[in-house]
PDB file of C-alpha atoms in Angstrom:
ATOM      1  CA  UNK V   1     -11.285  -3.334   0.359  1.00 73.00           C
ATOM      2  CA  UNK V   2      -9.904  -3.921  -3.127  1.00 91.00           C
ATOM      3  CA  UNK V   3      -6.127  -3.864  -3.418  1.00 93.00           C
ATOM      4  CA  UNK V   4      -3.994  -4.519  -6.468  1.00 94.00           C
ATOM      5  CA  UNK V   5      -0.297  -4.819  -5.641  1.00 93.00           C
ATOM      6  CA  UNK V   6       2.135  -4.914  -8.565  1.00 92.00           C
ATOM      7  CA  UNK V   7       5.838  -4.548  -9.236  1.00 90.00           C
ATOM      8  CA  UNK V   8       5.196  -2.419 -12.350  1.00 86.00           C
ATOM      9  CA  UNK V   9       2.299  -1.082 -14.398  1.00 78.00           C
ATOM     10  CA  UNK V  10       3.458  -1.891 -17.897  1.00 71.00           C
ATOM     11  CA  UNK V  11       2.624  -5.380 -19.154  1.00 73.00           C
ATOM     12  CA  UNK V  12      -0.007  -5.851 -16.436  1.00 77.00           C
ATOM     13  CA  UNK V  13      -3.085  -5.065 -18.526  1.00 87.00           C
ATOM     14  CA  UNK V  14      -4.620  -8.522 -18.185  1.00 90.00           C
ATOM     15  CA  UNK V  15      -4.293  -8.447 -14.399  1.00 92.00           C
ATOM     16  CA  UNK V  16      -5.727  -4.926 -14.216  1.00 93.00           C
ATOM     17  CA  UNK V  17      -8.694  -5.817 -16.425  1.00 93.00           C
ATOM     18  CA  UNK V  18      -9.476  -8.739 -14.097  1.00 93.00           C
ATOM     19  CA  UNK V  19      -9.113  -6.426 -11.079  1.00 94.00           C
ATOM     20  CA  UNK V  20     -11.532  -3.901 -12.597  1.00 94.00           C
ATOM     21  CA  UNK V  21     -14.031  -6.670 -13.413  1.00 93.00           C
ATOM     22  CA  UNK V  22     -14.159  -7.391  -9.691  1.00 93.00           C
ATOM     23  CA  UNK V  23     -13.760  -3.858  -8.266  1.00 93.00           C
ATOM     24  CA  UNK V  24     -15.479  -1.968 -11.088  1.00 92.00           C
ATOM     25  CA  UNK V  25     -13.837   0.440 -13.520  1.00 94.00           C
ATOM     26  CA  UNK V  26     -13.445   3.771 -11.748  1.00 96.00           C
ATOM     27  CA  UNK V  27     -14.328   7.025 -13.485  1.00 97.00           C
ATOM     28  CA  UNK V  28     -11.501   8.915 -11.737  1.00 98.00           C
ATOM     29  CA  UNK V  29      -8.101   7.758 -10.518  1.00 98.00           C
ATOM     30  CA  UNK V  30      -5.882   9.766  -8.146  1.00 98.00           C
ATOM     31  CA  UNK V  31      -2.260   9.216  -9.175  1.00 98.00           C
ATOM     32  CA  UNK V  32      -0.029   9.840  -6.153  1.00 98.00           C
ATOM     33  CA  UNK V  33       3.664   9.949  -7.080  1.00 98.00           C
ATOM     34  CA  UNK V  34       6.306   9.014  -4.526  1.00 97.00           C
ATOM     35  CA  UNK V  35       8.019  12.322  -5.267  1.00 97.00           C
ATOM     36  CA  UNK V  36       7.325  15.246  -7.576  1.00 97.00           C
ATOM     37  CA  UNK V  37       7.336  14.275 -11.263  1.00 97.00           C
ATOM     38  CA  UNK V  38       7.907  17.793 -12.599  1.00 96.00           C
ATOM     39  CA  UNK V  39       8.072  16.710 -16.247  1.00 97.00           C
ATOM     40  CA  UNK V  40       5.150  14.296 -15.752  1.00 97.00           C
ATOM     41  CA  UNK V  41       7.228  11.585 -17.453  1.00 96.00           C
ATOM     42  CA  UNK V  42       5.926   8.721 -15.296  1.00 95.00           C
ATOM     43  CA  UNK V  43       2.495  10.247 -14.845  1.00 97.00           C
ATOM     44  CA  UNK V  44       2.026  10.397 -18.646  1.00 97.00           C
ATOM     45  CA  UNK V  45       2.849   6.710 -19.005  1.00 95.00           C
ATOM     46  CA  UNK V  46       0.369   5.741 -16.283  1.00 95.00           C
ATOM     47  CA  UNK V  47      -2.237   8.209 -17.549  1.00 96.00           C
ATOM     48  CA  UNK V  48      -2.170   6.806 -21.089  1.00 95.00           C
ATOM     49  CA  UNK V  49      -2.240   3.254 -19.761  1.00 94.00           C
ATOM     50  CA  UNK V  50      -5.340   3.775 -17.606  1.00 95.00           C
ATOM     51  CA  UNK V  51      -7.179   5.919 -20.149  1.00 96.00           C
ATOM     52  CA  UNK V  52      -6.804   2.960 -22.517  1.00 94.00           C
ATOM     53  CA  UNK V  53      -8.379   0.734 -19.833  1.00 94.00           C
ATOM     54  CA  UNK V  54     -11.480   2.929 -19.718  1.00 95.00           C
ATOM     55  CA  UNK V  55     -10.831   5.290 -16.803  1.00 97.00           C
ATOM     56  CA  UNK V  56     -12.113   8.723 -17.800  1.00 98.00           C
ATOM     57  CA  UNK V  57      -9.875  10.983 -15.690  1.00 98.00           C
ATOM     58  CA  UNK V  58      -6.467  10.467 -14.105  1.00 98.00           C
ATOM     59  CA  UNK V  59      -5.595  13.182 -11.576  1.00 98.00           C
ATOM     60  CA  UNK V  60      -2.005  14.086 -10.720  1.00 98.00           C
ATOM     61  CA  UNK V  61      -2.037  14.416  -6.914  1.00 98.00           C
ATOM     62  CA  UNK V  62       1.422  15.450  -5.761  1.00 98.00           C
ATOM     63  CA  UNK V  63       1.921  15.372  -2.001  1.00 97.00           C
ATOM     64  CA  UNK V  64       5.545  16.460  -2.318  1.00 97.00           C
ATOM     65  CA  UNK V  65       6.782  19.750  -3.840  1.00 96.00           C
ATOM     66  CA  UNK V  66       3.618  20.627  -5.773  1.00 96.00           C
ATOM     67  CA  UNK V  67       1.238  20.002  -2.874  1.00 96.00           C
ATOM     68  CA  UNK V  68      -1.532  22.572  -2.517  1.00 94.00           C
ATOM     69  CA  UNK V  69      -4.796  23.086  -0.673  1.00 89.00           C
ATOM     70  CA  UNK V  70      -6.890  21.060  -3.127  1.00 95.00           C
ATOM     71  CA  UNK V  71      -4.631  17.991  -3.405  1.00 96.00           C
ATOM     72  CA  UNK V  72      -6.230  16.031  -0.558  1.00 96.00           C
ATOM     73  CA  UNK V  73      -9.722  16.957  -1.769  1.00 96.00           C
ATOM     74  CA  UNK V  74      -8.820  15.695  -5.227  1.00 97.00           C
ATOM     75  CA  UNK V  75      -7.686  12.380  -3.742  1.00 97.00           C
ATOM     76  CA  UNK V  76     -10.766  12.159  -1.518  1.00 96.00           C
ATOM     77  CA  UNK V  77     -13.145  12.718  -4.449  1.00 97.00           C
ATOM     78  CA  UNK V  78     -11.513  10.116  -6.711  1.00 97.00           C
ATOM     79  CA  UNK V  79     -13.014   6.691  -7.326  1.00 96.00           C
ATOM     80  CA  UNK V  80      -9.653   4.880  -7.054  1.00 97.00           C
ATOM     81  CA  UNK V  81      -6.122   5.552  -5.812  1.00 97.00           C
ATOM     82  CA  UNK V  82      -2.807   4.767  -7.530  1.00 97.00           C
ATOM     83  CA  UNK V  83       0.308   4.803  -5.332  1.00 97.00           C
ATOM     84  CA  UNK V  84       3.333   5.013  -7.620  1.00 97.00           C
ATOM     85  CA  UNK V  85       6.731   3.406  -7.272  1.00 96.00           C
ATOM     86  CA  UNK V  86       9.869   5.098  -6.032  1.00 95.00           C
ATOM     87  CA  UNK V  87      12.018   5.221  -2.909  1.00 94.00           C
ATOM     88  CA  UNK V  88       9.819   3.700  -0.220  1.00 91.00           C
ATOM     89  CA  UNK V  89      11.147   5.523   2.885  1.00 90.00           C
ATOM     90  CA  UNK V  90      10.842   8.914   1.167  1.00 93.00           C
ATOM     91  CA  UNK V  91       7.340   8.126  -0.112  1.00 95.00           C
ATOM     92  CA  UNK V  92       6.226   7.065   3.358  1.00 91.00           C
ATOM     93  CA  UNK V  93       7.599  10.308   4.829  1.00 93.00           C
ATOM     94  CA  UNK V  94       5.784  12.381   2.172  1.00 95.00           C
ATOM     95  CA  UNK V  95       2.514  10.602   2.984  1.00 95.00           C
ATOM     96  CA  UNK V  96       3.061  11.196   6.704  1.00 92.00           C
ATOM     97  CA  UNK V  97       3.965  14.864   6.299  1.00 94.00           C
ATOM     98  CA  UNK V  98       0.661  15.559   4.519  1.00 95.00           C
ATOM     99  CA  UNK V  99      -1.458  13.430   6.881  1.00 92.00           C
ATOM    100  CA  UNK V 100      -2.375  11.271   3.873  1.00 94.00           C
ATOM    101  CA  UNK V 101      -1.932   7.919   5.572  1.00 91.00           C
ATOM    102  CA  UNK V 102      -5.189   8.154   7.492  1.00 92.00           C
ATOM    103  CA  UNK V 103      -6.955   9.413   4.350  1.00 94.00           C
ATOM    104  CA  UNK V 104      -5.742   6.435   2.306  1.00 93.00           C
ATOM    105  CA  UNK V 105      -6.745   4.030   5.078  1.00 91.00           C
ATOM    106  CA  UNK V 106     -10.202   5.608   5.154  1.00 94.00           C
ATOM    107  CA  UNK V 107     -10.582   5.506   1.369  1.00 94.00           C
ATOM    108  CA  UNK V 108      -9.468   1.897   1.244  1.00 90.00           C
ATOM    109  CA  UNK V 109     -12.794   0.945   2.822  1.00 92.00           C
ATOM    110  CA  UNK V 110     -14.723   2.307  -0.170  1.00 92.00           C
ATOM    111  CA  UNK V 111     -12.464   2.557  -3.217  1.00 94.00           C
ATOM    112  CA  UNK V 112      -9.887   0.375  -4.949  1.00 96.00           C
ATOM    113  CA  UNK V 113      -6.209   1.088  -4.384  1.00 96.00           C
ATOM    114  CA  UNK V 114      -3.453   0.147  -6.802  1.00 96.00           C
ATOM    115  CA  UNK V 115       0.053   0.047  -5.346  1.00 96.00           C
ATOM    116  CA  UNK V 116       3.061  -0.302  -7.616  1.00 96.00           C
ATOM    117  CA  UNK V 117       6.503  -1.183  -6.269  1.00 93.00           C
ATOM    118  CA  UNK V 118       7.047   1.271  -3.361  1.00 94.00           C
ATOM    119  CA  UNK V 119       3.326   2.044  -3.470  1.00 94.00           C
ATOM    120  CA  UNK V 120       2.605  -1.663  -2.966  1.00 93.00           C
ATOM    121  CA  UNK V 121       5.101  -1.986  -0.122  1.00 91.00           C
ATOM    122  CA  UNK V 122       3.581   0.968   1.708  1.00 90.00           C
ATOM    123  CA  UNK V 123       0.252  -0.839   1.796  1.00 89.00           C
ATOM    124  CA  UNK V 124       1.763  -3.608   3.892  1.00 84.00           C
ATOM    125  CA  UNK V 125       1.803  -3.935   7.657  1.00 79.00           C
ATOM    126  CA  UNK V 126       5.476  -3.460   8.517  1.00 76.00           C
ATOM    127  CA  UNK V 127       8.403  -1.978   6.605  1.00 74.00           C
ATOM    128  CA  UNK V 128      11.083  -2.520   9.247  1.00 71.00           C
ATOM    129  CA  UNK V 129      13.260  -4.412   6.785  1.00 67.00           C
ATOM    130  CA  UNK V 130      13.715  -1.152   4.835  1.00 69.00           C
ATOM    131  CA  UNK V 131      14.951   0.874   7.803  1.00 65.00           C
ATOM    132  CA  UNK V 132      18.036   0.570   9.963  1.00 60.00           C
ATOM    133  CA  UNK V 133      17.524  -0.076  13.654  1.00 52.00           C
ATOM    134  CA  UNK V 134      17.963   3.572  14.649  1.00 48.00           C
ATOM    135  CA  UNK V 135      14.756   4.681  12.931  1.00 46.00           C
ATOM    136  CA  UNK V 136      12.709   1.550  13.338  1.00 43.00           C
ATOM    137  CA  UNK V 137       9.416   1.758  15.202  1.00 45.00           C
ATOM    138  CA  UNK V 138       6.956   4.387  14.051  1.00 47.00           C
ATOM    139  CA  UNK V 139       8.911   4.967  10.843  1.00 48.00           C
ATOM    140  CA  UNK V 140       8.581   1.299   9.972  1.00 50.00           C
ATOM    141  CA  UNK V 141       4.808   1.168  10.327  1.00 55.00           C
ATOM    142  CA  UNK V 142       3.125   1.166   6.957  1.00 56.00           C
ATOM    143  CA  UNK V 143      -0.499   1.698   6.039  1.00 58.00           C
ATOM    144  CA  UNK V 144      -1.443  -1.784   7.226  1.00 55.00           C
ATOM    145  CA  UNK V 145      -3.941  -2.196   4.434  1.00 53.00           C
ATOM    146  CA  UNK V 146      -2.761  -5.686   3.633  1.00 48.00           C
ATOM    147  CA  UNK V 147      -1.333  -8.500   5.703  1.00 44.00           C
TER     148      UNK V 147
END
């Protein structure tokens, strides 16, 4: 299990290089946005950043509005996963609605996962602080990839 949890991607090159020295530089990275990035504004920033770090292919894997039958296969066949930032409760619901939580847990055994902001929070054990008491419980359970 190799996890890199960050508050933002920009200005983290040194940390990421050290992470890839330990985990290995992946050939493919599945970029999972917290919500659809229809203009690919944030995806383009991340894509250029990781191409410069030596990753050959960054795949846009939308689980929200642009989800299709090959999205989960594209994630599954990637060498690393990138969980983007955004609104954590919405991102968690998107992951749940596509049954991606179990996939990410499974992949975490064999490939590195980078979580940024909301993507980092989701990798934790419990998100109850983000929810009001009326929806606590199953909604507050995160991926439990990190303690």
